[in-house]
Coordinates of C-alpha atoms in Angstrom, one line a residue:
Chain A
M1 CA -24.0 22.3 123.2
R2 CA -23.9 20.6 126.5
I3 CA -21.5 17.6 126.9
V4 CA -21.6 15.5 130.0
V5 CA -18.8 13.1 130.7
C6 CA -19.4 10.3 133.3
I7 CA -16.3 9.7 135.3
K8 CA -15.3 7.4 138.1
Q9 CA -12.5 7.4 140.6
V10 CA -10.7 4.1 141.1
P11 CA -7.7 2.9 143.2
D12 CA -4.6 3.4 141.1
P13 CA -4.6 0.3 138.8
E14 CA -0.8 0.3 138.7
G15 CA -0.4 -0.3 142.4
P16 CA 1.5 -3.3 143.8
R17 CA -0.6 -6.5 144.3
D18 CA -0.8 -6.3 148.1
A19 CA -2.4 -2.8 147.8
Y20 CA -5.7 -4.4 146.8
F21 CA -6.9 -5.8 150.1
I22 CA -9.9 -8.1 149.7
N23 CA -12.8 -7.6 152.1
T24 CA -14.3 -11.1 152.0
A25 CA -17.3 -10.0 154.1
N26 CA -18.9 -7.9 151.3
A27 CA -16.8 -8.9 148.3
T28 CA -15.2 -5.5 147.8
V29 CA -11.6 -4.4 147.5
E30 CA -10.1 -1.9 150.0
P31 CA -7.1 -0.1 148.5
R32 CA -4.2 0.2 150.9
G33 CA -1.7 2.9 150.4
I34 CA -2.6 3.8 146.9
P35 CA -4.4 7.0 146.0
P36 CA -7.7 7.2 144.1
V37 CA -7.2 8.3 140.5
L38 CA -9.5 9.0 137.5
S39 CA -10.3 5.7 135.7
L40 CA -8.0 5.5 132.7
F41 CA -10.6 5.4 130.0
D42 CA -12.6 8.1 131.7
E43 CA -9.6 10.3 131.1
N44 CA -9.8 9.4 127.4
A45 CA -13.5 10.1 127.4
L46 CA -12.9 13.6 129.0
E47 CA -10.2 14.3 126.4
A48 CA -12.6 13.3 123.6
A49 CA -15.2 15.7 125.1
L50 CA -12.6 18.5 125.3
R51 CA -11.6 18.0 121.7
I52 CA -15.2 18.3 120.7
R53 CA -15.5 21.5 122.6
D54 CA -12.3 22.8 121.1
S55 CA -14.1 22.7 117.7
N56 CA -17.4 23.8 119.1
P57 CA -16.4 26.7 121.5
T58 CA -19.9 27.5 122.6
G59 CA -20.2 24.1 124.1
S60 CA -19.8 23.2 127.8
V61 CA -18.3 20.1 129.4
T62 CA -19.7 18.9 132.7
V63 CA -18.3 15.9 134.5
L64 CA -20.6 13.7 136.5
S65 CA -19.7 11.1 139.1
I66 CA -21.6 8.9 141.5
G67 CA -20.5 7.2 144.7
K68 CA -20.7 7.0 148.5
R69 CA -17.9 9.5 148.8
I70 CA -16.1 11.3 145.9
T71 CA -12.7 12.7 146.4
N72 CA -12.5 16.3 145.3
A73 CA -8.8 16.0 144.5
V74 CA -9.5 13.5 141.8
M75 CA -12.4 15.5 140.4
L76 CA -10.3 18.7 140.4
K77 CA -7.9 17.0 137.9
A78 CA -10.8 16.8 135.5
M79 CA -11.7 20.4 136.0
A80 CA -8.1 21.5 135.7
A81 CA -7.9 19.7 132.4
G82 CA -10.8 21.7 131.1
A83 CA -14.2 20.5 132.4
D84 CA -16.4 23.5 133.2
S85 CA -18.4 22.1 136.1
L86 CA -18.8 19.0 138.3
V87 CA -21.9 17.3 139.4
K88 CA -21.5 14.7 142.2
I89 CA -24.2 12.2 143.2
E90 CA -23.2 11.3 146.7
D91 CA -25.3 9.0 148.9
E92 CA -24.7 6.4 151.6
A93 CA -26.7 3.9 149.4
L94 CA -24.1 4.2 146.6
D95 CA -21.6 1.9 148.4
A96 CA -19.5 -0.1 145.9
S97 CA -20.9 -3.4 147.3
A98 CA -24.5 -2.3 146.5
L99 CA -23.9 -1.5 142.8
D100 CA -23.7 -3.5 139.6
S101 CA -23.6 -2.1 136.1
Y102 CA -27.4 -2.1 135.9
I103 CA -27.9 0.0 139.0
T104 CA -25.0 2.3 138.1
A105 CA -26.6 3.0 134.7
R106 CA -29.9 3.7 136.4
V107 CA -28.4 6.2 138.8
L108 CA -26.4 7.9 136.0
A109 CA -29.4 8.0 133.7
A110 CA -31.6 9.6 136.4
S111 CA -28.9 12.2 137.0
L112 CA -28.5 12.9 133.3
S113 CA -32.2 13.4 132.9
K114 CA -32.2 16.0 135.6
L115 CA -29.0 17.6 134.3
G116 CA -29.9 17.8 130.6
F117 CA -27.4 17.1 127.7
D118 CA -26.8 17.0 124.0
L119 CA -24.0 14.5 124.1
I120 CA -23.0 11.9 126.8
V121 CA -19.4 10.6 126.8
V122 CA -18.3 7.6 128.9
G123 CA -15.2 5.6 129.1
R124 CA -15.0 2.1 127.5
Q125 CA -14.8 0.4 130.9
A126 CA -13.7 1.2 134.4
A127 CA -10.2 0.3 135.5
D128 CA -11.4 -1.6 138.6
F129 CA -14.1 -4.1 137.4
N130 CA -13.8 -3.6 133.6
D131 CA -17.5 -4.3 133.1
G132 CA -17.9 -2.1 130.0
Q133 CA -21.7 -2.0 130.0
V134 CA -22.8 1.1 131.8
G135 CA -22.6 3.4 128.7
I136 CA -24.8 1.3 126.5
G137 CA -27.2 0.9 129.5
I138 CA -27.5 4.7 129.9
A139 CA -28.2 5.0 126.2
R140 CA -30.8 2.3 126.4
L141 CA -32.5 3.8 129.5
L142 CA -32.6 7.3 127.9
D143 CA -33.5 5.9 124.5
L144 CA -30.4 7.4 122.7
P145 CA -28.3 6.1 119.8
S146 CA -25.0 4.9 121.1
V147 CA -21.6 4.3 119.5
T148 CA -18.8 2.4 121.1
L149 CA -15.0 2.3 120.4
V150 CA -15.0 5.9 119.3
R151 CA -11.7 7.3 117.9
S152 CA -12.8 10.8 116.8
V153 CA -16.0 12.8 116.5
H154 CA -17.1 15.6 114.1
I155 CA -20.3 17.5 114.9
S156 CA -22.2 19.6 112.4
G157 CA -25.5 21.0 113.6
H158 CA -27.4 18.1 115.1
E159 CA -25.5 15.5 113.1
M160 CA -22.5 13.6 114.4
T161 CA -20.0 11.7 112.3
I162 CA -17.8 9.3 114.2
E163 CA -14.7 7.2 113.4
R164 CA -15.1 3.9 115.2
V165 CA -12.4 1.2 115.7
L166 CA -12.9 -2.2 114.0
P167 CA -10.7 -5.3 114.3
Q168 CA -9.3 -4.6 110.8
G169 CA -9.4 -0.9 110.6
C170 CA -12.2 1.6 111.3
E171 CA -15.6 2.7 110.1
L172 CA -17.3 6.0 109.7
V173 CA -20.8 6.1 111.2
R174 CA -23.4 8.9 111.5
T175 CA -26.1 9.6 114.0
A176 CA -28.2 12.4 115.3
L177 CA -27.8 14.2 118.7
P178 CA -28.7 13.7 121.4
A179 CA -26.5 10.6 121.6
L180 CA -24.0 8.7 123.7
I181 CA -20.5 7.7 122.8
M182 CA -18.1 5.3 124.6
V183 CA -14.4 6.0 124.3
G184 CA -11.3 3.9 124.9
N185 CA -7.6 4.8 124.6
E186 CA -8.3 5.7 120.9
G187 CA -9.8 8.9 122.3
G188 CA -6.4 10.3 123.2
E189 CA -4.4 11.0 126.3
L190 CA -5.9 13.6 128.6
R191 CA -4.2 17.0 128.2
Y192 CA -1.9 18.3 130.9
P193 CA -3.2 21.3 132.8
S194 CA -1.2 24.5 133.4
M195 CA -0.5 25.9 136.8
I196 CA -3.2 28.6 136.1
Q197 CA -5.7 26.0 135.1
R198 CA -5.0 24.1 138.2
R199 CA -5.6 27.1 140.4
E200 CA -8.8 28.1 138.5
A201 CA -10.2 24.6 138.8
K202 CA -10.9 25.2 142.5
N203 CA -13.3 28.0 141.6
K204 CA -15.4 26.0 139.1
P205 CA -18.9 25.2 140.2
I206 CA -19.6 21.9 142.0
T207 CA -23.2 20.6 142.5
T208 CA -23.9 17.8 144.9
W209 CA -27.1 15.8 144.8
N210 CA -28.2 12.7 146.6
L211 CA -30.5 10.0 145.3
A212 CA -33.7 11.7 146.4
D213 CA -32.6 14.8 144.5
I214 CA -32.5 12.8 141.2
G215 CA -35.8 11.1 142.0
L216 CA -34.5 7.7 143.0
T217 CA -35.8 6.7 146.3
T218 CA -35.1 3.0 146.1
L219 CA -32.4 1.2 144.0
P220 CA -33.5 -1.7 141.8
A221 CA -32.4 -5.3 142.3
K222 CA -29.0 -6.3 140.9
R223 CA -28.8 -8.4 137.7
V224 CA -25.4 -9.8 138.6
I225 CA -24.3 -11.2 142.0
R226 CA -20.6 -10.9 142.9
Q227 CA -20.2 -14.1 144.9
C228 CA -16.7 -13.5 146.2
L229 CA -13.2 -12.2 145.5
F230 CA -9.9 -14.0 145.8
A231 CA -6.3 -13.3 145.2
P232 CA -4.9 -14.9 142.0
E233 CA -2.1 -17.4 142.3
L234 CA 1.3 -15.9 141.8
N235 CA 2.8 -17.5 138.7
D236 CA 6.0 -15.6 138.7
R237 CA 8.5 -17.4 136.6
S238 CA 12.1 -17.8 137.6
C239 CA 13.9 -15.5 135.1
R240 CA 17.3 -16.7 133.9
M241 CA 19.3 -13.6 133.6
I242 CA 21.8 -13.7 130.7
D243 CA 24.8 -11.5 131.0
G244 CA 28.2 -11.1 129.5
A245 CA 31.3 -8.9 129.4
S246 CA 29.4 -6.7 127.0
L247 CA 25.8 -6.4 125.9
T248 CA 26.8 -7.8 122.5
E249 CA 28.1 -10.9 124.2
A250 CA 24.9 -11.2 126.3
A251 CA 22.9 -10.8 123.1
R252 CA 24.8 -13.7 121.5
K253 CA 24.5 -15.9 124.6
L254 CA 20.7 -15.2 124.7
A255 CA 20.4 -16.4 121.1
E256 CA 22.4 -19.5 121.8
R257 CA 20.5 -20.3 125.0
L258 CA 17.1 -19.9 123.2
H259 CA 18.4 -22.2 120.5
S260 CA 19.8 -24.9 122.9
D261 CA 16.6 -24.8 124.9
R262 CA 14.7 -25.3 121.7
V263 CA 12.7 -22.1 122.1
V264 CA 13.7 -21.2 118.6
Chain B
M1 CA -38.4 -30.4 122.5
P2 CA -35.6 -31.0 125.1
T3 CA -36.5 -30.0 128.6
E4 CA -32.9 -29.5 129.6
P5 CA -31.8 -25.8 129.9
T6 CA -30.3 -24.4 126.7
I7 CA -26.9 -22.7 126.6
L8 CA -26.6 -20.5 123.6
I9 CA -23.2 -19.8 122.1
V10 CA -23.1 -16.8 119.8
V11 CA -20.3 -17.6 117.3
E12 CA -18.5 -14.9 115.4
L13 CA -17.8 -15.1 111.7
Q14 CA -14.6 -14.0 110.0
D15 CA -14.5 -14.0 106.2
C16 CA -17.7 -16.1 106.1
D17 CA -16.0 -18.8 108.2
L18 CA -16.1 -19.4 112.0
H19 CA -13.8 -17.1 113.9
P20 CA -11.2 -19.3 115.7
L21 CA -12.3 -18.0 119.1
S22 CA -15.8 -19.5 118.5
F23 CA -14.3 -22.9 119.5
E24 CA -13.2 -21.4 122.8
A25 CA -16.7 -20.2 123.4
L26 CA -18.0 -23.7 122.6
Q27 CA -15.6 -25.0 125.2
A28 CA -16.8 -22.6 127.9
G29 CA -20.4 -23.4 126.8
N30 CA -19.7 -27.1 127.1
Q31 CA -18.5 -26.6 130.7
V32 CA -21.7 -24.7 131.6
A33 CA -23.8 -27.3 129.9
Q34 CA -22.2 -30.1 132.0
N35 CA -22.8 -28.0 135.1
V36 CA -26.5 -27.5 134.6
N37 CA -27.2 -30.7 132.7
G38 CA -28.1 -28.6 129.7
R39 CA -27.8 -28.7 125.9
M40 CA -25.7 -26.4 123.9
S41 CA -27.0 -24.6 120.8
A42 CA -25.3 -22.0 118.6
A43 CA -26.4 -18.7 117.0
V44 CA -24.9 -17.7 113.7
L45 CA -25.5 -14.3 112.2
G46 CA -24.2 -13.1 108.8
N47 CA -24.7 -12.8 105.1
G48 CA -23.8 -16.2 103.6
T49 CA -23.5 -18.4 106.6
D50 CA -23.5 -21.9 105.0
A51 CA -19.8 -22.7 105.5
A52 CA -19.9 -21.6 109.1
V53 CA -23.0 -23.6 109.9
K54 CA -21.5 -26.7 108.3
R55 CA -18.4 -26.4 110.4
L56 CA -20.6 -26.4 113.6
Q57 CA -21.6 -30.0 112.9
G58 CA -20.0 -32.6 115.3
F59 CA -19.8 -30.5 118.4
G60 CA -22.9 -32.1 120.0
L61 CA -25.0 -29.0 119.5
E62 CA -28.7 -29.4 119.7
H63 CA -29.6 -26.6 117.3
V64 CA -27.8 -24.0 115.2
Y65 CA -30.0 -20.9 114.9
V66 CA -29.3 -18.9 111.8
V67 CA -30.2 -15.4 110.7
D68 CA -28.8 -14.9 107.2
D69 CA -29.5 -11.4 105.9
P70 CA -27.6 -8.9 103.7
L71 CA -27.9 -6.4 106.5
L72 CA -25.8 -8.7 108.7
E73 CA -22.9 -8.7 106.2
S74 CA -20.7 -6.7 108.6
Y75 CA -21.3 -6.1 112.3
H76 CA -23.9 -3.5 113.2
G77 CA -24.8 -3.3 116.8
E78 CA -28.5 -2.6 116.3
H79 CA -29.0 -5.3 113.6
Y80 CA -27.1 -7.9 115.4
T81 CA -28.9 -7.2 118.7
A82 CA -32.3 -7.4 117.0
A83 CA -31.4 -10.7 115.2
L84 CA -30.1 -12.3 118.4
A85 CA -33.1 -11.2 120.4
E86 CA -35.2 -13.0 117.9
I87 CA -33.1 -16.1 118.2
C88 CA -33.3 -15.9 122.0
H89 CA -37.1 -15.8 121.6
S90 CA -37.0 -19.1 119.8
A91 CA -34.2 -20.8 121.8
A92 CA -35.1 -19.5 125.3
P93 CA -31.6 -19.9 126.6
V94 CA -30.6 -19.9 130.2
Y95 CA -27.0 -18.8 129.5
I96 CA -25.7 -16.9 126.5
L97 CA -22.0 -17.0 125.9
M98 CA -19.8 -15.1 123.4
S99 CA -16.2 -14.1 122.9
N100 CA -15.1 -10.7 124.3
T101 CA -13.7 -9.5 120.9
L102 CA -14.2 -6.0 119.6
T103 CA -17.5 -7.2 118.3
G104 CA -18.4 -8.8 121.7
V105 CA -17.5 -5.6 123.5
D106 CA -20.3 -3.9 121.7
L107 CA -22.7 -6.8 121.2
A108 CA -22.8 -8.4 124.7
P109 CA -24.0 -5.3 126.6
R110 CA -26.5 -4.4 123.8
L111 CA -28.0 -7.8 124.0
A112 CA -28.0 -7.9 127.8
W113 CA -29.9 -4.6 128.0
E114 CA -32.3 -5.7 125.3
L115 CA -33.1 -8.9 127.2
E116 CA -33.0 -7.1 130.6
A117 CA -30.4 -9.7 131.6
G118 CA -27.3 -9.6 133.7
L119 CA -23.9 -9.8 132.0
V120 CA -20.4 -10.7 133.2
T121 CA -17.7 -9.5 130.7
D122 CA -14.2 -10.9 130.0
C123 CA -14.5 -14.2 132.0
V124 CA -11.5 -16.5 132.1
A125 CA -13.0 -19.6 133.8
V126 CA -16.2 -21.4 134.5
Q127 CA -16.5 -23.1 137.9
T128 CA -19.0 -25.4 139.6
A129 CA -20.6 -24.1 142.8
D130 CA -23.6 -25.3 144.7
V131 CA -25.5 -22.3 143.3
G132 CA -24.8 -23.5 139.7
P133 CA -22.1 -22.3 137.4
V134 CA -20.0 -19.3 138.5
F135 CA -17.9 -17.2 136.3
V136 CA -14.4 -15.9 137.2
K137 CA -12.9 -12.8 135.8
P138 CA -9.7 -10.8 136.7
V139 CA -10.5 -7.3 138.1
Y140 CA -8.3 -4.5 139.4
S141 CA -5.9 -5.1 136.5
G142 CA -5.5 -8.7 137.3
N143 CA -4.6 -8.2 141.0
V144 CA -7.9 -9.7 142.2
M145 CA -10.2 -12.4 140.8
A146 CA -13.9 -11.9 141.1
V147 CA -16.5 -14.7 141.0
Y148 CA -20.0 -13.9 139.7
R149 CA -23.3 -15.8 139.4
A150 CA -26.5 -15.1 137.5
A151 CA -29.3 -13.1 139.1
T152 CA -31.3 -13.2 135.9
C153 CA -32.5 -15.7 133.3
P154 CA -31.2 -15.6 130.7
F155 CA -27.7 -14.5 131.8
L156 CA -24.9 -13.4 129.6
V157 CA -21.2 -14.1 129.8
S158 CA -18.4 -12.8 127.5
L159 CA -15.2 -14.7 127.4
R160 CA -11.6 -13.5 127.4
P161 CA -9.8 -14.6 124.2
R162 CA -7.3 -17.5 124.8
A163 CA -8.7 -18.3 128.3
F164 CA -10.4 -21.5 127.1
A165 CA -8.9 -24.3 125.1
P166 CA -10.7 -24.7 121.7
L167 CA -13.4 -27.4 121.8
Q168 CA -12.6 -30.3 119.4
P169 CA -15.5 -32.0 117.5
Q170 CA -16.5 -35.0 119.5
N171 CA -19.5 -36.8 118.3
S172 CA -21.5 -37.4 115.2
K173 CA -24.9 -36.3 116.6
T174 CA -26.5 -34.4 113.8
T175 CA -27.3 -30.8 114.7
E176 CA -30.6 -29.4 113.5
I177 CA -30.3 -26.1 111.6
V178 CA -33.0 -23.7 112.5
P179 CA -33.4 -20.6 110.2
V180 CA -34.9 -17.7 112.1
N181 CA -36.8 -15.0 110.3
C182 CA -36.2 -11.5 111.5
A183 CA -37.3 -8.2 110.0
L184 CA -34.3 -5.9 110.4
N185 CA -34.8 -2.2 110.4
P186 CA -33.1 -0.9 107.2
N187 CA -32.8 2.6 108.8
P188 CA -30.9 2.1 112.0
R189 CA -30.3 5.0 114.3
V190 CA -26.6 4.8 113.7
A191 CA -25.8 4.6 110.0
Q192 CA -22.7 3.2 108.6
V193 CA -21.2 5.6 106.1
E194 CA -17.9 4.0 105.1
R195 CA -15.6 1.1 106.1
I196 CA -11.9 1.6 106.0
D197 CA -9.8 -1.6 106.1
E198 CA -6.3 -0.9 107.3
E199 CA -3.6 -3.2 106.0
V200 CA -1.6 -4.9 108.7
Q201 CA 2.1 -5.1 107.9
G202 CA 3.5 -8.6 108.3
I203 CA 2.0 -11.3 110.5
R204 CA -1.2 -10.8 112.4
L205 CA -0.9 -10.5 116.2
E206 CA -3.9 -12.6 117.0
T207 CA -2.7 -15.8 115.3
A208 CA 1.1 -15.3 115.6
D209 CA 3.1 -18.0 117.4
R210 CA 5.9 -15.6 118.0
I211 CA 5.7 -11.9 118.9
V212 CA 8.3 -9.2 119.3
A213 CA 6.8 -6.3 121.3
G214 CA 8.2 -2.9 122.2
G215 CA 7.3 -0.5 124.9
R216 CA 7.9 3.1 125.9
G217 CA 11.6 2.2 126.3
I218 CA 11.9 1.9 122.5
G219 CA 11.8 5.7 122.4
G220 CA 10.3 6.3 119.0
S221 CA 9.0 4.9 115.7
E222 CA 12.6 4.4 114.4
G223 CA 13.3 1.9 117.2
F224 CA 10.5 -0.3 116.0
G225 CA 12.5 -0.7 112.8
Q226 CA 15.1 -2.7 114.8
L227 CA 12.3 -4.8 116.3
R228 CA 10.8 -5.4 112.8
A229 CA 14.2 -6.8 111.6
L230 CA 14.2 -9.2 114.6
A231 CA 10.6 -10.1 113.9
D232 CA 11.4 -10.9 110.2
V233 CA 14.1 -13.3 111.2
L234 CA 11.8 -15.1 113.7
G235 CA 8.7 -14.9 111.5
A236 CA 7.1 -13.0 114.3
A237 CA 4.4 -10.4 114.6
I238 CA 5.0 -6.9 116.0
G239 CA 3.3 -6.0 119.2
A240 CA 3.4 -3.1 121.6
S241 CA 2.4 -2.0 125.0
R242 CA 0.1 0.9 125.3
P243 CA 2.4 4.0 125.2
P244 CA 3.9 3.3 121.7
C245 CA 0.3 3.0 120.4
D246 CA -0.9 6.2 122.2
L247 CA 2.2 8.1 121.0
G248 CA 1.7 6.9 117.4
W249 CA 5.0 5.0 117.1
V250 CA 3.1 1.9 115.9
A251 CA -0.5 1.2 114.7
P252 CA -3.1 1.0 117.6
T253 CA -3.8 -2.5 116.3
A254 CA -0.4 -3.6 117.6
Q255 CA -1.5 -3.1 121.2
V256 CA -1.2 -6.1 123.5
G257 CA -2.9 -5.9 126.9
Q258 CA -6.1 -6.0 128.8
T259 CA -7.8 -3.6 126.3
G260 CA -5.7 -4.5 123.3
E261 CA -5.1 -8.0 121.9
I262 CA -4.8 -10.8 124.4
V263 CA -2.2 -13.2 123.1
A264 CA -0.7 -16.5 124.1
P265 CA 2.1 -17.2 121.6
G266 CA 4.8 -19.7 122.0
L267 CA 7.4 -17.0 122.3
Y268 CA 7.0 -13.4 123.4
I269 CA 10.0 -11.1 123.3
A270 CA 9.3 -7.9 125.4
V271 CA 11.7 -5.1 124.6
G272 CA 11.7 -1.9 126.6
I273 CA 8.4 -2.9 128.3
S274 CA 8.4 -2.3 132.0
G275 CA 5.4 -4.6 132.5
S276 CA 2.4 -2.7 133.6
T277 CA -0.4 -4.9 134.9
Q278 CA -2.5 -3.9 131.9
H279 CA 0.1 -5.2 129.6
L280 CA 0.9 -8.4 131.6
A281 CA -2.8 -9.2 131.5
G282 CA -2.5 -9.5 127.7
M283 CA 0.6 -11.6 127.4
S284 CA 1.3 -13.6 130.5
G285 CA -0.1 -16.7 128.9
A286 CA 2.8 -16.9 126.5
K287 CA 4.8 -20.1 126.7
T288 CA 8.2 -18.5 126.8
I289 CA 8.8 -14.9 127.7
V290 CA 12.1 -13.1 126.9
A291 CA 12.5 -9.6 128.5
I292 CA 15.1 -7.0 127.4
N293 CA 15.0 -3.9 129.5
S294 CA 17.5 -1.4 130.9
D295 CA 15.9 -1.4 134.3
P296 CA 16.8 -4.5 136.3
Q297 CA 13.8 -3.8 138.7
A298 CA 11.3 -3.8 135.8
S299 CA 8.4 -6.0 136.7
I300 CA 8.5 -7.7 133.3
F301 CA 11.4 -9.7 134.7
R302 CA 9.2 -11.3 137.3
I303 CA 7.2 -13.1 134.7
A304 CA 10.0 -13.6 132.1
D305 CA 11.9 -16.9 131.5
Y306 CA 15.0 -15.2 130.1
G307 CA 16.2 -11.7 130.7
V308 CA 18.9 -9.3 129.6
V309 CA 19.4 -6.1 131.4
G310 CA 20.7 -3.4 129.1
K311 CA 19.9 -0.8 126.4
Y312 CA 18.0 -2.6 123.7
E313 CA 19.8 -0.7 120.9
E314 CA 23.0 -2.6 121.9
V315 CA 21.3 -6.0 122.3
I316 CA 18.8 -6.3 119.5
P317 CA 21.2 -6.0 116.4
T318 CA 23.6 -8.7 117.7
F319 CA 20.7 -10.9 118.9
T320 CA 19.1 -10.6 115.5
E321 CA 22.3 -11.5 113.6
A322 CA 23.0 -14.4 115.9
L323 CA 19.5 -15.8 115.4
K324 CA 19.8 -15.3 111.7
D325 CA 23.0 -17.4 111.6
M326 CA 21.4 -20.1 113.6
L327 CA 18.1 -20.3 111.8
T328 CA 19.4 -20.2 108.2

């Protein structure tokens, strides 16, 4: 069984605010002094794929990423964690300012068609723009059943049973392979690689294609226009620190203060 | 037939009634309608929609389009998309708005792809620009705001919960109810096998006016016992940042943050939460924020109104007892 996980590198989302420099000319963000990392939910997606392979040992996990330039160090983390191979679609035309969810899904779908797959796993949304629509778009373009908010997956033959998160619990759904699943943090935290795995990751196969290689000579028009970006207003509050001779005293003073300020 | 552009609000049902967030979607829709000189209509999907449809009277809606079908009893992406596509065929909307709930997370992209339309998810504001309405959403974990406009017609927008004030009923104009026929496929590609409702202990997060939330600093599920005692005294719901949910200390439904529940209670007590941007995005709308954390540099203090620096185990029991004495 061939599992392909679509992953994206993003600037570390936990960086300080001034690390996200706004380029007003093309409405993009230029990270300053923060490293690129794997998008958080893509880590969950990869973990979900690895868990599926754990119980289907003949399966393989390929990670697929598109972009103008893709940092090997970030992708090596995915390989160290257990992905078997990496496919990069690198092209000057894939500049962040030229993409929206629609175009991204088109590029990924074309890559996946060339690559072949039984199961596609994507993260719920990317940690930069949080669009959350690429996965469903790929499924639509490749005419596959798709399931979002996936917590766990059980595969038996060509049938897949999925536990899916609901507002008030969960549901079990069933569908046939090939299919696409979208995974959030319910998919589980990405496993930590050993030193040996880290070393071996460097020897795993990497394939690099450009847009022509996947049969896309021109990119379609955008469906969403990003007009501009701006920095949010800082609404830091002035925190009244409550202290005392001991923490018990501080705790009591806090309760009194909240009561006298009519908070409680 | 009105010649003004139609703004279609997809309302969500909860126990056969309108989901409270529907009124926020109506508010956002109202802003778009004013901007484009359009009329608002609503779409209602479900099995037994009468009560919800009745409640939509008085909001100045032009039409309420209804697909009432046993197959729409609970949310199913394929069924809901098919029914909405049919409604859009009748209503010919220019903008389609819905809440970015767990349902909206699935439905909005499905509908957008079905209609070959653009979609902006998780918007927090609608603004007027010379190009028409533009939609603002936080990106890069809230460190940057992005402004989008439509490049397709129709154009879809999903709305972050608590970002818009609920619309109040305003006029007595009668809204016409339009039943829409739709033949739903009884054998969808994804079949629902079983639904498992999980009991939520205590007060629900989404409607709570007070929340006591714990983070990684709580150290384990036992620590949440202390927070529950405090929550009981305050009549508060239990919340959490992401790590306690990932680590299984509390139910995943307790997660507050960009991808969990987005809350705006009167009082939010953050205990052992350092204040990652993901978490702050979900709770910074709280009226009063109290932070208890052993690290004085924790970023939670930057957005808190009251803070205590110290180990929570030494603060919470006395704090709970003192509040109990005051409130009883």
